[in-house]
Coordinates of C-alpha atoms in Angstrom, one line a residue:
M240 CA 0.0 0.0 0.0
N241 CA 1.3 3.3 -1.1
A242 CA 1.4 6.0 1.6
S243 CA 1.1 9.6 0.6
A244 CA 3.9 12.0 1.5
P245 CA 3.2 14.0 4.6
R246 CA 2.0 17.7 3.9
P247 CA 4.1 20.5 5.2
H248 CA 2.9 22.2 8.4
A249 CA 2.2 25.4 6.5
D250 CA -0.1 23.7 4.1
A251 CA -2.1 22.2 7.0
D252 CA -2.6 25.7 8.5
E253 CA -3.8 27.1 5.3
L254 CA -6.3 24.2 4.8
L255 CA -7.6 24.7 8.3
R256 CA -8.1 28.4 7.7
A257 CA -9.9 27.8 4.5
E258 CA -12.3 25.3 6.1
L259 CA -13.0 27.7 9.0
A260 CA -13.7 30.6 6.6
E261 CA -16.4 28.4 4.8
L262 CA -18.1 27.5 8.1
L263 CA -17.9 30.8 10.0
P264 CA -19.1 34.3 8.9
P265 CA -16.5 37.1 8.9
P266 CA -16.2 38.9 12.2
P267 CA -17.9 42.2 12.4
V268 CA -15.8 45.4 12.1
P269 CA -17.0 48.1 14.4
E270 CA -17.4 51.6 12.9
P271 CA -15.2 54.2 14.6
T272 CA -16.8 56.7 16.9
A273 CA -16.8 60.4 16.0
E274 CA -14.1 61.1 18.5
R275 CA -12.0 58.2 17.2
D276 CA -12.6 59.2 13.6
R277 CA -11.4 62.8 14.3
H278 CA -8.3 61.5 16.1
L279 CA -7.4 59.2 13.2
R280 CA -7.7 61.9 10.7
H281 CA -5.6 64.3 12.6
A282 CA -3.0 61.6 13.3
V283 CA -2.7 60.8 9.6
L284 CA -2.4 64.4 8.6
R285 CA 0.2 65.2 11.2
T286 CA 2.3 62.2 10.0
A287 CA 1.9 63.1 6.4
L288 CA 2.7 66.8 6.9
A289 CA 5.8 65.9 8.9
S290 CA 7.2 64.1 5.9
G291 CA 6.5 66.7 3.2
G292 CA 6.0 70.3 4.4
G293 CA 2.9 72.4 5.0
P294 CA -0.1 72.7 2.8
A295 CA -0.8 75.7 0.6
V296 CA -4.1 77.3 0.5
R297 CA -5.6 78.1 -2.9
P298 CA -9.0 79.4 -3.8
A299 CA -11.4 77.2 -5.8
R300 CA -11.5 78.2 -9.5
A301 CA -14.7 76.4 -10.5
R302 CA -17.5 78.8 -11.5
G303 CA -20.0 79.3 -8.7
L304 CA -17.8 77.4 -6.1
R305 CA -16.9 79.7 -3.3
L306 CA -15.1 77.3 -1.0
G307 CA -11.4 77.0 -0.9
W308 CA -9.3 73.8 -1.2
I309 CA -6.3 72.7 0.8
V310 CA -3.7 71.6 -1.7
A311 CA -0.9 69.5 0.0
P312 CA 2.0 67.4 -1.3
M313 CA 1.2 63.8 -2.3
T314 CA 2.5 62.5 1.0
A315 CA 0.0 64.7 2.8
C316 CA -3.1 63.3 1.0
A317 CA -5.0 60.7 3.0
V318 CA -8.5 59.3 3.3
V319 CA -9.5 57.7 6.6
A320 CA -12.9 56.0 7.1
G321 CA -14.1 57.5 3.8
V322 CA -13.5 61.1 4.9
A323 CA -11.0 63.3 3.0
V324 CA -8.5 64.9 5.3
L325 CA -8.4 68.7 4.5
A326 CA -6.9 70.5 7.5
P327 CA -6.5 70.2 11.3
Q328 CA -9.5 72.5 11.7
D329 CA -11.7 70.0 9.9
G330 CA -12.9 72.4 7.3
P331 CA -12.2 74.0 3.9
A332 CA -10.1 77.2 3.7
R333 CA -12.0 80.4 3.1
A334 CA -11.6 81.8 -0.4
P335 CA -10.6 85.5 -0.7
G336 CA -13.6 87.8 -0.7
R337 CA -15.9 85.3 1.1
V338 CA -17.8 86.7 4.0
S339 CA -15.9 86.0 7.2
A340 CA -17.1 83.8 10.0
G341 CA -19.4 85.2 12.6
P342 CA -23.1 86.0 13.0
S343 CA -24.8 87.4 9.9
A344 CA -26.5 90.8 9.8
S345 CA -29.6 90.5 11.9
P346 CA -33.0 90.3 10.1
E347 CA -34.0 93.6 11.6
A348 CA -30.8 95.3 10.3
V349 CA -31.4 93.8 6.8
R350 CA -34.9 95.3 6.9
I351 CA -33.7 98.8 7.9
L352 CA -30.9 98.7 5.3
S353 CA -33.3 97.4 2.6
G354 CA -35.7 100.3 3.4
A355 CA -32.8 102.8 3.1
A356 CA -31.9 101.2 -0.3
L357 CA -35.4 101.6 -1.6
A358 CA -35.6 105.2 -0.5
A359 CA -32.1 106.0 -2.0
A360 CA -33.0 104.4 -5.3
S361 CA -35.9 106.8 -5.8
A362 CA -34.0 109.9 -4.7
P363 CA -33.0 112.6 -7.3
A364 CA -29.7 112.0 -9.0
P365 CA -26.8 114.3 -8.2
D366 CA -26.4 117.3 -10.5
V367 CA -22.7 117.8 -10.6
R368 CA -21.3 119.2 -13.8
S369 CA -17.8 118.7 -15.3
G370 CA -15.3 120.9 -13.5
E371 CA -17.5 121.5 -10.5
Y372 CA -17.2 120.5 -6.9
V373 CA -19.2 118.3 -4.6
Y374 CA -20.2 120.2 -1.5
V375 CA -21.0 118.5 1.8
R376 CA -22.0 120.4 5.0
S377 CA -22.2 118.6 8.3
L378 CA -21.9 118.9 12.0
V379 CA -19.1 116.9 13.7
A380 CA -17.7 116.4 17.2
H381 CA -14.7 114.2 18.3
A382 CA -13.9 113.4 21.9
G383 CA -10.5 114.1 23.3
R384 CA -8.6 113.2 26.5
D385 CA -6.3 115.5 28.5
A386 CA -2.6 115.0 29.0
S387 CA -3.2 113.0 32.3
G388 CA -5.1 110.4 30.4
G389 CA -8.5 111.1 31.9
P390 CA -11.9 110.1 30.5
A391 CA -12.8 111.2 27.0
T392 CA -14.7 114.4 26.7
L393 CA -17.0 115.2 23.7
P394 CA -17.0 119.0 22.8
P395 CA -20.1 120.6 21.3
A396 CA -20.6 119.8 17.6
H397 CA -19.3 122.3 15.1
Q398 CA -20.0 122.9 11.4
R399 CA -17.8 121.3 8.8
E400 CA -17.9 122.2 5.0
V401 CA -15.9 120.4 2.3
W402 CA -15.6 121.1 -1.4
L403 CA -14.2 118.1 -3.4
S404 CA -13.3 118.3 -7.1
A405 CA -15.7 116.0 -9.0
D406 CA -13.0 114.3 -11.0
G407 CA -10.2 114.8 -8.5
S408 CA -8.1 116.9 -10.9
R409 CA -8.0 120.0 -8.6
P410 CA -7.5 120.6 -4.9
G411 CA -10.5 120.8 -2.7
L412 CA -11.2 122.7 0.5
L413 CA -12.1 122.0 4.1
R414 CA -13.6 124.8 6.2
E415 CA -14.2 124.7 10.0
P416 CA -14.9 127.6 12.3
G417 CA -11.9 128.8 14.3
A418 CA -9.4 127.3 11.9
A419 CA -7.7 128.4 8.7
D420 CA -9.1 126.9 5.5
T421 CA -7.3 123.6 4.5
E422 CA -6.6 122.7 1.0
L423 CA -7.5 119.1 0.2
G424 CA -6.1 116.7 -2.4
S425 CA -3.1 118.9 -3.4
E426 CA 0.2 117.2 -4.3
A427 CA 2.4 117.0 -1.3
P428 CA 5.9 118.4 -1.7
V429 CA 8.8 115.9 -1.3
Y430 CA 12.6 116.1 -1.7
E431 CA 14.7 113.7 -3.7
L432 CA 18.4 113.0 -3.6
D433 CA 20.1 112.2 -6.8
G434 CA 23.1 110.7 -5.0
P435 CA 25.1 110.9 -1.8
G436 CA 26.0 114.5 -0.9
A437 CA 23.7 115.9 -3.6
T438 CA 21.5 118.9 -2.9
P439 CA 17.9 117.9 -2.2
R440 CA 15.6 118.5 -5.2
R441 CA 12.0 119.6 -4.5
T442 CA 9.3 117.6 -6.3
T443 CA 5.8 116.4 -5.6
M444 CA 4.4 113.1 -4.6
A445 CA 2.1 111.6 -7.2
A446 CA -1.5 111.6 -6.1
S447 CA -3.1 108.2 -5.3
P448 CA -5.5 107.0 -8.0
P449 CA -9.2 107.1 -7.1
S450 CA -10.4 104.2 -5.1
V451 CA -13.0 103.3 -2.4
T452 CA -10.7 104.8 0.2
N453 CA -9.7 107.8 -2.0
P454 CA -13.0 108.5 -3.8
T455 CA -13.9 111.2 -6.3
H456 CA -17.4 111.9 -7.5
T457 CA -16.6 110.5 -11.0
Y458 CA -15.2 107.3 -9.4
V459 CA -18.1 106.8 -7.1
A460 CA -20.6 107.3 -9.9
A461 CA -19.1 104.3 -11.7
L462 CA -19.1 101.9 -8.8
P463 CA -21.0 98.6 -9.3
T464 CA -24.7 98.7 -8.6
D465 CA -24.8 95.0 -7.7
P466 CA -24.4 94.7 -3.9
D467 CA -22.4 91.5 -4.1
A468 CA -20.0 92.9 -6.7
L469 CA -19.7 96.2 -4.8
L470 CA -18.9 94.4 -1.5
R471 CA -16.2 92.3 -3.2
L472 CA -14.6 95.5 -4.5
I473 CA -14.8 97.2 -1.2
R474 CA -13.2 94.2 0.5
E475 CA -10.4 94.0 -2.1
Q476 CA -9.6 97.7 -1.8
T477 CA -9.6 97.7 2.1
R478 CA -7.7 94.5 2.5
A479 CA -4.4 96.3 3.4
G480 CA -5.8 97.6 6.6
R481 CA -5.4 96.0 10.0
G482 CA -7.9 94.4 12.2
D483 CA -11.4 93.1 11.4
A484 CA -11.9 92.9 7.6
D485 CA -15.7 93.2 8.0
Q486 CA -15.3 96.4 10.1
R487 CA -13.0 97.9 7.5
A488 CA -15.7 97.3 4.9
F489 CA -18.4 98.7 7.1
T490 CA -16.3 101.8 7.9
A491 CA -15.5 102.4 4.2
I492 CA -19.2 102.2 3.3
G493 CA -20.1 104.7 6.1
T494 CA -17.5 107.1 4.8
L495 CA -18.9 106.9 1.2
L496 CA -22.4 107.5 2.5
A497 CA -21.4 110.6 4.6
E498 CA -18.7 112.2 2.5
T499 CA -19.7 111.6 -1.2
W500 CA -22.8 112.3 -3.2
A501 CA -23.4 109.0 -5.0
P502 CA -26.0 108.3 -7.7
P503 CA -29.2 106.7 -6.4
K504 CA -28.4 103.2 -7.6
V505 CA -24.9 103.3 -6.1
T506 CA -26.2 104.5 -2.8
A507 CA -28.8 101.7 -2.8
A508 CA -26.0 99.2 -3.6
L509 CA -24.0 100.5 -0.7
Y510 CA -26.9 99.7 1.7
G511 CA -27.3 96.3 0.1
A512 CA -23.6 95.6 0.6
A513 CA -23.8 96.6 4.2
A514 CA -26.7 94.2 4.7
R515 CA -24.3 91.4 3.7
I516 CA -21.7 92.1 6.3
P517 CA -21.8 89.8 9.4
G518 CA -22.4 91.2 12.8
V519 CA -24.5 94.2 11.8
T520 CA -27.3 94.8 14.4
V521 CA -30.0 97.4 15.1
L522 CA -30.3 100.0 17.9
P523 CA -33.9 101.1 18.5
S524 CA -32.9 104.7 19.1
A525 CA -29.9 107.0 18.5
K526 CA -29.2 110.7 18.0
D527 CA -27.0 112.4 15.5
A528 CA -24.8 115.5 16.0
A529 CA -27.8 117.7 15.2
G530 CA -30.0 116.0 17.9
R531 CA -32.1 114.3 15.3
E532 CA -33.4 111.0 16.7
G533 CA -33.7 107.9 14.6
V534 CA -33.1 104.2 14.3
A535 CA -29.6 102.9 13.9
V536 CA -27.7 100.0 12.4
A537 CA -24.5 99.3 14.2
R538 CA -21.4 97.1 14.2
T539 CA -19.0 96.5 17.1
A540 CA -15.2 95.9 16.7
H541 CA -12.1 96.6 18.7
G542 CA -14.1 97.8 21.7
E543 CA -16.0 100.4 19.7
Q544 CA -19.5 100.4 18.2
T545 CA -20.1 102.4 14.9
Q546 CA -23.7 103.5 14.4
W547 CA -25.4 104.7 11.3
I548 CA -28.6 106.7 12.1
F549 CA -31.6 106.8 9.8
D550 CA -34.8 108.9 9.8
R551 CA -37.7 106.6 10.9
T552 CA -40.1 108.1 8.3
T553 CA -38.0 108.6 5.2
S554 CA -35.1 106.1 5.8
A555 CA -32.7 108.9 4.9
F556 CA -29.1 108.7 6.3
L557 CA -28.8 111.2 9.1
G558 CA -25.3 110.7 10.4
E559 CA -22.9 108.5 12.4
R560 CA -22.0 107.9 16.0
T561 CA -19.1 106.0 17.6
V562 CA -19.3 104.8 21.2
L563 CA -17.3 102.7 23.6
A564 CA -18.6 99.1 23.7
G565 CA -17.2 98.4 27.1
S566 CA -15.6 100.3 30.0
T567 CA -12.0 101.5 29.4
P568 CA -9.8 104.2 30.9
A569 CA -11.5 106.5 28.3
G570 CA -14.8 106.1 30.0
P571 CA -17.7 103.6 30.7
A572 CA -19.6 101.7 28.0
G573 CA -21.7 104.0 25.9
T574 CA -19.2 107.0 26.1
V575 CA -19.6 108.9 22.8
L576 CA -16.2 109.2 21.0
G577 CA -17.5 110.8 17.9
V578 CA -20.8 112.0 16.3
S579 CA -21.8 113.6 13.0
A580 CA -24.8 114.8 11.1
V581 CA -25.1 115.3 7.3
L582 CA -27.0 118.6 6.7
A583 CA -26.7 119.3 3.0
K584 CA -25.1 118.0 -0.2
G585 CA -24.8 119.9 -3.5
A586 CA -22.7 121.1 -6.4
A587 CA -20.6 124.3 -6.3
A588 CA -18.7 126.0 -9.1
S589 CA -15.5 126.5 -7.1
P590 CA -14.1 125.9 -3.6
G591 CA -15.6 128.2 -0.9
Q592 CA -18.6 129.1 -3.0
A593 CA -22.2 128.3 -1.9
P594 CA -23.7 125.3 -3.7
R595 CA -26.2 125.8 -6.5
G596 CA -29.7 125.9 -5.3

């Protein structure tokens, strides 16, 4: 009788495993918990980044896609439990121009600003002819502190008049009581050196081109009338400033409302853009520098609250007010740091002359 050769030990183990696999179901694999899933994703990303440098943030380029993507080296790409690892903060990067994180403008603020936009859209258009000046008369007051650093004190409001060249080609004028007239927008004198030991040569500094932060009437009249496009432009042109980007945009819009005479559709778009800024709220009552009471929309940043005051009946822009949002050495919360009231806008033939009409 022929006996078969003995099978190696390894073959016996494989045969046993095969037979067991046919008789028994596969063991269950538990799903990771949310905490475990998050831990695994972070661990994989940390390991990957340690071997290949940090990721670079790039905006999405697909039309209509406003989220950014995290683009990392190949060693940093990983998928754990079916979830793509993007960044340690578990979220996509914010693309440039996208509204920053934070609470949106309150529904009441949107309602007030929408009413102001409708009123502005039906207002008469500015009548500023070529070569003329935009005239703005207002009341203003700014708080000051003494040398000892005591609380801020707000003086009585005084009249302020400005004449601004419509196209920015000629100097304007600022006139306030008790002070000499100030020329605005003239080229500042500077001195250049052609080389070491050379005699300084007097010249002038080139004027900055018109922009949101350096507006002319001609420039403002050509601003986008779509609120989203206008807000993107304002964000782009105020991005060099420090601090809260939303507050920079809010402040720039307030300056355009108070210090320029924009066409109706542009003014309406400015209110629409403001309604898209996060953190804008409503105050039921506030007074401008002329004592006119109205409803205000406001935004708080850096310990100060900026308020825009509107007429309750006409929704017309009355003025601005800035107050302390909390107690500081300058005073308790609610201390007024500055206040203004827009009284008149018009067109004048030359600086210092009364406006037409």
